[in-house]
């Protein structure tokens, strides 16, 4: 089964522009052209630091797009909506990905079509997303610092960031991995992540969760600022 590519674009803005970027988030729908290409288009804020903080980073945002027709990506980049996001940015990273496998929903619906292909022995991306029940937000966020420290110390993770629609109740994580073995060691082998995942299941922290693995088709943008990503670009 074929799967439509998904693009994750990360934008960083100069400090002086951060108030305007925050205001744009609140009024972003007014910038959407009437003839936007059909598909899934989500603009979300990133957390502070490496994205895993409960405090937002008002200089960093993520645009996730999964268009019904992949050829419409060029159309999207010509829209007023996209130009308002990309134009003032001081740094951009764009990941073009293909969903391989996953489970869970986003806002109650499946959002990706999976190729059903076996995990290739090459770099890949993992997306997770959690929606936290209000009464478990404290427990959830107490678990995050240990996971973040372990992720930073894991050599197989080449890049990571967190983002979401709501700074308290939703957290999506985007991580780029060298290979499957190192990701599984981080996620499942008695680590802080494994302990938090077990507590989340047993104590019903979450109202919704999502886990997706993506193959990498392309990484573009200001890669000179992220040398650990350069070697992961697929061969032309």
PDB file of C-alpha atoms in Angstrom:
ATOM      1  CA  UNK A   1       0.000   0.000   0.000  1.00  0.00           C
ATOM      2  CA  UNK A   2       1.397   3.420  -0.916  1.00  0.00           C
ATOM      3  CA  UNK A   3       1.402   6.257   1.597  1.00  0.00           C
ATOM      4  CA  UNK A   4       1.308   9.978   0.926  1.00  0.00           C
ATOM      5  CA  UNK A   5       4.434  11.816   2.039  1.00  0.00           C
ATOM      6  CA  UNK A   6       4.238  13.943   5.156  1.00  0.00           C
ATOM      7  CA  UNK A   7       6.268  17.121   5.555  1.00  0.00           C
ATOM      8  CA  UNK A   8       7.387  18.470   8.922  1.00  0.00           C
ATOM      9  CA  UNK A   9       8.787  21.987   8.658  1.00  0.00           C
ATOM     10  CA  UNK A  10      10.426  23.660  11.645  1.00  0.00           C
ATOM     11  CA  UNK A  11      10.813  27.434  11.698  1.00  0.00           C
ATOM     12  CA  UNK A  12      12.810  29.609  14.079  1.00  0.00           C
ATOM     13  CA  UNK A  13      12.418  33.387  14.240  1.00  0.00           C
ATOM     14  CA  UNK A  14      14.566  36.269  15.486  1.00  0.00           C
ATOM     15  CA  UNK A  15      13.817  37.243  19.085  1.00  0.00           C
ATOM     16  CA  UNK A  16      12.386  40.577  17.967  1.00  0.00           C
ATOM     17  CA  UNK A  17       9.811  38.765  15.817  1.00  0.00           C
ATOM     18  CA  UNK A  18       8.585  36.344  18.499  1.00  0.00           C
ATOM     19  CA  UNK A  19       5.584  38.512  19.578  1.00  0.00           C
ATOM     20  CA  UNK A  20       4.392  38.687  15.971  1.00  0.00           C
ATOM     21  CA  UNK A  21       4.871  34.928  15.538  1.00  0.00           C
ATOM     22  CA  UNK A  22       2.776  34.291  18.638  1.00  0.00           C
ATOM     23  CA  UNK A  23       0.003  36.583  17.401  1.00  0.00           C
ATOM     24  CA  UNK A  24       0.065  34.836  14.020  1.00  0.00           C
ATOM     25  CA  UNK A  25      -0.552  31.499  15.761  1.00  0.00           C
ATOM     26  CA  UNK A  26      -3.738  32.896  17.244  1.00  0.00           C
ATOM     27  CA  UNK A  27      -5.015  34.291  13.937  1.00  0.00           C
ATOM     28  CA  UNK A  28      -3.499  31.771  11.526  1.00  0.00           C
ATOM     29  CA  UNK A  29      -6.837  30.688  10.064  1.00  0.00           C
ATOM     30  CA  UNK A  30      -7.394  34.210   8.767  1.00  0.00           C
ATOM     31  CA  UNK A  31      -4.274  33.811   6.641  1.00  0.00           C
ATOM     32  CA  UNK A  32      -5.395  30.564   5.056  1.00  0.00           C
ATOM     33  CA  UNK A  33      -6.253  31.127   1.428  1.00  0.00           C
ATOM     34  CA  UNK A  34      -9.716  30.101   0.322  1.00  0.00           C
ATOM     35  CA  UNK A  35      -8.175  27.666  -2.119  1.00  0.00           C
ATOM     36  CA  UNK A  36      -5.735  25.887   0.183  1.00  0.00           C
ATOM     37  CA  UNK A  37      -4.653  22.476  -1.134  1.00  0.00           C
ATOM     38  CA  UNK A  38      -6.756  19.681   0.401  1.00  0.00           C
ATOM     39  CA  UNK A  39      -5.197  17.641   3.156  1.00  0.00           C
ATOM     40  CA  UNK A  40      -4.009  17.900   6.742  1.00  0.00           C
ATOM     41  CA  UNK A  41      -2.296  21.187   7.662  1.00  0.00           C
ATOM     42  CA  UNK A  42      -1.342  21.835  11.297  1.00  0.00           C
ATOM     43  CA  UNK A  43       0.723  24.711  12.708  1.00  0.00           C
ATOM     44  CA  UNK A  44       1.928  24.107  16.273  1.00  0.00           C
ATOM     45  CA  UNK A  45       4.183  25.744  18.818  1.00  0.00           C
ATOM     46  CA  UNK A  46       7.415  24.214  20.107  1.00  0.00           C
ATOM     47  CA  UNK A  47       8.433  23.893  23.733  1.00  0.00           C
ATOM     48  CA  UNK A  48      11.362  25.741  25.233  1.00  0.00           C
ATOM     49  CA  UNK A  49      14.908  24.419  25.232  1.00  0.00           C
ATOM     50  CA  UNK A  50      14.944  21.278  23.100  1.00  0.00           C
ATOM     51  CA  UNK A  51      11.171  21.414  22.824  1.00  0.00           C
ATOM     52  CA  UNK A  52      10.288  19.297  25.856  1.00  0.00           C
ATOM     53  CA  UNK A  53       9.593  22.145  28.262  1.00  0.00           C
ATOM     54  CA  UNK A  54       6.128  23.014  29.503  1.00  0.00           C
ATOM     55  CA  UNK A  55       7.125  26.640  28.826  1.00  0.00           C
ATOM     56  CA  UNK A  56       6.633  27.491  25.119  1.00  0.00           C
ATOM     57  CA  UNK A  57       9.420  28.776  22.899  1.00  0.00           C
ATOM     58  CA  UNK A  58       7.763  31.705  21.169  1.00  0.00           C
ATOM     59  CA  UNK A  59      10.506  31.719  18.527  1.00  0.00           C
ATOM     60  CA  UNK A  60       9.968  28.155  17.244  1.00  0.00           C
ATOM     61  CA  UNK A  61       7.038  26.544  15.403  1.00  0.00           C
ATOM     62  CA  UNK A  62       6.249  23.335  13.533  1.00  0.00           C
ATOM     63  CA  UNK A  63       4.153  23.030  10.381  1.00  0.00           C
ATOM     64  CA  UNK A  64       2.920  19.502   9.640  1.00  0.00           C
ATOM     65  CA  UNK A  65       1.364  18.862   6.240  1.00  0.00           C
ATOM     66  CA  UNK A  66      -0.038  15.729   4.639  1.00  0.00           C
ATOM     67  CA  UNK A  67      -1.576  16.752   1.347  1.00  0.00           C
ATOM     68  CA  UNK A  68      -4.032  14.613  -0.603  1.00  0.00           C
ATOM     69  CA  UNK A  69      -1.929  15.198  -3.721  1.00  0.00           C
ATOM     70  CA  UNK A  70       1.832  15.320  -3.008  1.00  0.00           C
ATOM     71  CA  UNK A  71       2.300  17.600  -6.019  1.00  0.00           C
ATOM     72  CA  UNK A  72       0.367  20.280  -4.117  1.00  0.00           C
ATOM     73  CA  UNK A  73       3.339  20.922  -1.800  1.00  0.00           C
ATOM     74  CA  UNK A  74       4.647  23.512  -4.273  1.00  0.00           C
ATOM     75  CA  UNK A  75       1.170  25.070  -4.361  1.00  0.00           C
ATOM     76  CA  UNK A  76       1.110  25.270  -0.561  1.00  0.00           C
ATOM     77  CA  UNK A  77       4.434  27.100  -0.490  1.00  0.00           C
ATOM     78  CA  UNK A  78       3.020  29.809  -2.739  1.00  0.00           C
ATOM     79  CA  UNK A  79       0.052  30.538  -0.475  1.00  0.00           C
ATOM     80  CA  UNK A  80      -0.226  33.618   1.712  1.00  0.00           C
ATOM     81  CA  UNK A  81      -0.445  31.319   4.738  1.00  0.00           C
ATOM     82  CA  UNK A  82       2.900  29.620   4.059  1.00  0.00           C
ATOM     83  CA  UNK A  83       4.691  32.809   3.053  1.00  0.00           C
ATOM     84  CA  UNK A  84       3.578  34.460   6.305  1.00  0.00           C
ATOM     85  CA  UNK A  85       5.175  31.576   8.216  1.00  0.00           C
ATOM     86  CA  UNK A  86       8.375  31.120   6.236  1.00  0.00           C
ATOM     87  CA  UNK A  87       9.150  34.686   5.179  1.00  0.00           C
ATOM     88  CA  UNK A  88      10.233  36.154   8.545  1.00  0.00           C
ATOM     89  CA  UNK A  89      12.049  33.019   9.758  1.00  0.00           C
ATOM     90  CA  UNK A  90      15.779  32.992  10.470  1.00  0.00           C
ATOM     91  CA  UNK A  91      16.135  29.202  10.298  1.00  0.00           C
ATOM     92  CA  UNK A  92      14.229  26.392   8.584  1.00  0.00           C
ATOM     93  CA  UNK A  93      14.372  22.599   8.569  1.00  0.00           C
ATOM     94  CA  UNK A  94      12.145  20.503   6.310  1.00  0.00           C
ATOM     95  CA  UNK A  95      11.686  16.734   6.616  1.00  0.00           C
ATOM     96  CA  UNK A  96       9.861  14.884   3.837  1.00  0.00           C
ATOM     97  CA  UNK A  97       8.795  11.517   5.233  1.00  0.00           C
ATOM     98  CA  UNK A  98       6.781   8.404   4.368  1.00  0.00           C
ATOM     99  CA  UNK A  99       4.708   6.723   7.116  1.00  0.00           C
ATOM    100  CA  UNK A 100       5.846   3.113   7.511  1.00  0.00           C
ATOM    101  CA  UNK A 101       3.882   1.875  10.507  1.00  0.00           C
ATOM    102  CA  UNK A 102       2.074   3.172  13.531  1.00  0.00           C
ATOM    103  CA  UNK A 103      -0.937   3.103  15.780  1.00  0.00           C
ATOM    104  CA  UNK A 104      -3.206   5.545  17.551  1.00  0.00           C
ATOM    105  CA  UNK A 105      -5.156   8.631  16.553  1.00  0.00           C
ATOM    106  CA  UNK A 106      -4.842  12.407  16.385  1.00  0.00           C
ATOM    107  CA  UNK A 107      -7.932  14.280  17.584  1.00  0.00           C
ATOM    108  CA  UNK A 108      -9.882  11.054  17.434  1.00  0.00           C
ATOM    109  CA  UNK A 109      -9.035  10.138  13.850  1.00  0.00           C
ATOM    110  CA  UNK A 110      -6.312   8.220  11.990  1.00  0.00           C
ATOM    111  CA  UNK A 111      -4.278  10.802  10.102  1.00  0.00           C
ATOM    112  CA  UNK A 112      -1.683   8.739   8.223  1.00  0.00           C
ATOM    113  CA  UNK A 113      -1.827   5.933   5.665  1.00  0.00           C
ATOM    114  CA  UNK A 114       0.909   3.401   6.385  1.00  0.00           C
ATOM    115  CA  UNK A 115       2.982   1.696   3.744  1.00  0.00           C
ATOM    116  CA  UNK A 116       3.104  -1.495   5.802  1.00  0.00           C
ATOM    117  CA  UNK A 117       6.748  -1.893   4.809  1.00  0.00           C
ATOM    118  CA  UNK A 118       9.329  -3.535   7.034  1.00  0.00           C
ATOM    119  CA  UNK A 119      11.498  -1.133   9.020  1.00  0.00           C
ATOM    120  CA  UNK A 120      14.548  -0.494   6.805  1.00  0.00           C
ATOM    121  CA  UNK A 121      18.061  -0.757   8.209  1.00  0.00           C
ATOM    122  CA  UNK A 122      18.666   2.967   7.829  1.00  0.00           C
ATOM    123  CA  UNK A 123      17.885   6.247   9.620  1.00  0.00           C
ATOM    124  CA  UNK A 124      14.242   6.975  10.336  1.00  0.00           C
ATOM    125  CA  UNK A 125      11.958   9.317  12.270  1.00  0.00           C
ATOM    126  CA  UNK A 126       9.630   8.591  15.177  1.00  0.00           C
ATOM    127  CA  UNK A 127       6.620  10.757  15.950  1.00  0.00           C
ATOM    128  CA  UNK A 128       4.745  10.372  19.212  1.00  0.00           C
ATOM    129  CA  UNK A 129       1.833  12.414  20.475  1.00  0.00           C
ATOM    130  CA  UNK A 130       0.055  12.329  23.815  1.00  0.00           C
ATOM    131  CA  UNK A 131      -3.081  14.083  25.006  1.00  0.00           C
ATOM    132  CA  UNK A 132      -3.026  14.180  28.797  1.00  0.00           C
ATOM    133  CA  UNK A 133      -6.036  13.990  31.087  1.00  0.00           C
ATOM    134  CA  UNK A 134      -6.199  17.238  33.111  1.00  0.00           C
ATOM    135  CA  UNK A 135      -5.935  15.449  36.463  1.00  0.00           C
ATOM    136  CA  UNK A 136      -2.726  13.682  35.388  1.00  0.00           C
ATOM    137  CA  UNK A 137      -0.848  16.655  33.928  1.00  0.00           C
ATOM    138  CA  UNK A 138       1.417  16.967  36.987  1.00  0.00           C
ATOM    139  CA  UNK A 139       2.442  13.300  36.877  1.00  0.00           C
ATOM    140  CA  UNK A 140       2.971  13.432  33.120  1.00  0.00           C
ATOM    141  CA  UNK A 141       5.185  16.511  33.180  1.00  0.00           C
ATOM    142  CA  UNK A 142       7.177  15.242  36.172  1.00  0.00           C
ATOM    143  CA  UNK A 143       8.230  12.302  34.007  1.00  0.00           C
ATOM    144  CA  UNK A 144       9.452  14.454  31.108  1.00  0.00           C
ATOM    145  CA  UNK A 145      12.821  15.811  32.445  1.00  0.00           C
ATOM    146  CA  UNK A 146      14.295  12.328  32.972  1.00  0.00           C
ATOM    147  CA  UNK A 147      13.186  11.254  29.493  1.00  0.00           C
ATOM    148  CA  UNK A 148      14.652  14.413  27.986  1.00  0.00           C
ATOM    149  CA  UNK A 149      18.013  13.882  29.723  1.00  0.00           C
ATOM    150  CA  UNK A 150      18.198  10.289  28.540  1.00  0.00           C
ATOM    151  CA  UNK A 151      17.300  11.292  24.988  1.00  0.00           C
ATOM    152  CA  UNK A 152      20.055  13.917  24.925  1.00  0.00           C
ATOM    153  CA  UNK A 153      22.546  11.302  26.130  1.00  0.00           C
ATOM    154  CA  UNK A 154      21.501   8.657  23.590  1.00  0.00           C
ATOM    155  CA  UNK A 155      24.044   8.738  20.726  1.00  0.00           C
ATOM    156  CA  UNK A 156      21.671   7.095  18.263  1.00  0.00           C
ATOM    157  CA  UNK A 157      19.255  10.031  18.422  1.00  0.00           C
ATOM    158  CA  UNK A 158      20.549  12.583  15.924  1.00  0.00           C
ATOM    159  CA  UNK A 159      17.936  15.309  16.481  1.00  0.00           C
ATOM    160  CA  UNK A 160      14.768  15.817  18.494  1.00  0.00           C
ATOM    161  CA  UNK A 161      12.170  18.426  19.353  1.00  0.00           C
ATOM    162  CA  UNK A 162       8.788  18.644  21.042  1.00  0.00           C
ATOM    163  CA  UNK A 163       5.721  20.583  19.951  1.00  0.00           C
ATOM    164  CA  UNK A 164       1.962  20.650  20.318  1.00  0.00           C
ATOM    165  CA  UNK A 165      -1.309  22.502  20.005  1.00  0.00           C
ATOM    166  CA  UNK A 166      -1.681  23.088  23.758  1.00  0.00           C
ATOM    167  CA  UNK A 167       1.388  23.659  25.969  1.00  0.00           C
ATOM    168  CA  UNK A 168      -0.081  21.788  28.940  1.00  0.00           C
ATOM    169  CA  UNK A 169      -2.350  19.048  27.597  1.00  0.00           C
ATOM    170  CA  UNK A 170      -0.651  17.855  24.395  1.00  0.00           C
ATOM    171  CA  UNK A 171       2.944  16.959  23.605  1.00  0.00           C
ATOM    172  CA  UNK A 172       4.224  15.580  20.318  1.00  0.00           C
ATOM    173  CA  UNK A 173       7.829  14.453  20.023  1.00  0.00           C
ATOM    174  CA  UNK A 174       9.801  14.223  16.786  1.00  0.00           C
ATOM    175  CA  UNK A 175      13.074  12.305  16.909  1.00  0.00           C
ATOM    176  CA  UNK A 176      15.535  11.257  14.208  1.00  0.00           C
ATOM    177  CA  UNK A 177      17.273   7.917  14.776  1.00  0.00           C
ATOM    178  CA  UNK A 178      20.292   6.191  13.260  1.00  0.00           C
ATOM    179  CA  UNK A 179      18.734   2.731  13.475  1.00  0.00           C
ATOM    180  CA  UNK A 180      15.962   0.693  15.055  1.00  0.00           C
ATOM    181  CA  UNK A 181      18.104  -0.993  17.722  1.00  0.00           C
ATOM    182  CA  UNK A 182      19.125   2.280  19.344  1.00  0.00           C
ATOM    183  CA  UNK A 183      15.562   3.599  19.356  1.00  0.00           C
ATOM    184  CA  UNK A 184      14.277   0.398  20.961  1.00  0.00           C
ATOM    185  CA  UNK A 185      17.010   0.528  23.610  1.00  0.00           C
ATOM    186  CA  UNK A 186      15.907   4.060  24.506  1.00  0.00           C
ATOM    187  CA  UNK A 187      12.195   3.291  24.508  1.00  0.00           C
ATOM    188  CA  UNK A 188      11.826  -0.148  26.042  1.00  0.00           C
ATOM    189  CA  UNK A 189      14.765  -1.405  28.104  1.00  0.00           C
ATOM    190  CA  UNK A 190      13.969  -0.248  31.632  1.00  0.00           C
ATOM    191  CA  UNK A 191      14.607   3.378  30.793  1.00  0.00           C
ATOM    192  CA  UNK A 192      12.853   6.516  32.043  1.00  0.00           C
ATOM    193  CA  UNK A 193      10.748   6.421  28.892  1.00  0.00           C
ATOM    194  CA  UNK A 194       9.744   2.812  29.498  1.00  0.00           C
ATOM    195  CA  UNK A 195       8.815   3.513  33.126  1.00  0.00           C
ATOM    196  CA  UNK A 196       6.727   6.557  32.183  1.00  0.00           C
ATOM    197  CA  UNK A 197       4.961   4.620  29.417  1.00  0.00           C
ATOM    198  CA  UNK A 198       4.073   1.853  31.845  1.00  0.00           C
ATOM    199  CA  UNK A 199       2.745   4.346  34.417  1.00  0.00           C
ATOM    200  CA  UNK A 200       0.723   6.100  31.711  1.00  0.00           C
ATOM    201  CA  UNK A 201      -0.980   2.814  30.799  1.00  0.00           C
ATOM    202  CA  UNK A 202      -1.567   1.619  34.346  1.00  0.00           C
ATOM    203  CA  UNK A 203      -2.796   4.961  35.698  1.00  0.00           C
ATOM    204  CA  UNK A 204      -4.627   6.131  32.540  1.00  0.00           C
ATOM    205  CA  UNK A 205      -2.688   9.381  32.131  1.00  0.00           C
ATOM    206  CA  UNK A 206      -3.695   9.796  28.496  1.00  0.00           C
ATOM    207  CA  UNK A 207      -6.959  10.236  26.651  1.00  0.00           C
ATOM    208  CA  UNK A 208      -5.213   9.706  23.303  1.00  0.00           C
ATOM    209  CA  UNK A 209      -1.830   8.613  21.990  1.00  0.00           C
ATOM    210  CA  UNK A 210      -0.076   8.182  18.663  1.00  0.00           C
ATOM    211  CA  UNK A 211       3.130   6.430  17.589  1.00  0.00           C
ATOM    212  CA  UNK A 212       4.438   6.521  14.011  1.00  0.00           C
ATOM    213  CA  UNK A 213       7.652   5.468  12.277  1.00  0.00           C
ATOM    214  CA  UNK A 214       8.622   7.295   9.098  1.00  0.00           C
ATOM    215  CA  UNK A 215      11.148   6.631   6.363  1.00  0.00           C
ATOM    216  CA  UNK A 216      13.175   9.693   5.399  1.00  0.00           C
ATOM    217  CA  UNK A 217      12.822  10.875   1.804  1.00  0.00           C
ATOM    218  CA  UNK A 218      14.604  14.216   2.206  1.00  0.00           C
ATOM    219  CA  UNK A 219      16.031  16.627   4.776  1.00  0.00           C
ATOM    220  CA  UNK A 220      16.415  20.217   3.593  1.00  0.00           C
ATOM    221  CA  UNK A 221      16.994  23.665   5.006  1.00  0.00           C
ATOM    222  CA  UNK A 222      19.685  25.185   7.199  1.00  0.00           C
ATOM    223  CA  UNK A 223      21.581  21.942   7.710  1.00  0.00           C
ATOM    224  CA  UNK A 224      24.860  23.754   8.374  1.00  0.00           C
ATOM    225  CA  UNK A 225      23.431  24.474  11.830  1.00  0.00           C
ATOM    226  CA  UNK A 226      22.643  20.805  12.395  1.00  0.00           C
ATOM    227  CA  UNK A 227      25.703  18.795  11.288  1.00  0.00           C
ATOM    228  CA  UNK A 228      24.406  15.590  12.899  1.00  0.00           C
ATOM    229  CA  UNK A 229      21.622  15.564  10.313  1.00  0.00           C
ATOM    230  CA  UNK A 230      23.797  16.061   7.239  1.00  0.00           C
ATOM    231  CA  UNK A 231      25.004  12.455   7.072  1.00  0.00           C
ATOM    232  CA  UNK A 232      21.421  11.177   7.312  1.00  0.00           C
ATOM    233  CA  UNK A 233      20.248  12.697   4.046  1.00  0.00           C
ATOM    234  CA  UNK A 234      19.189   9.940   1.638  1.00  0.00           C
ATOM    235  CA  UNK A 235      21.463   9.424  -1.338  1.00  0.00           C
ATOM    236  CA  UNK A 236      20.256  11.169  -4.480  1.00  0.00           C
TER     237      UNK A 236
END
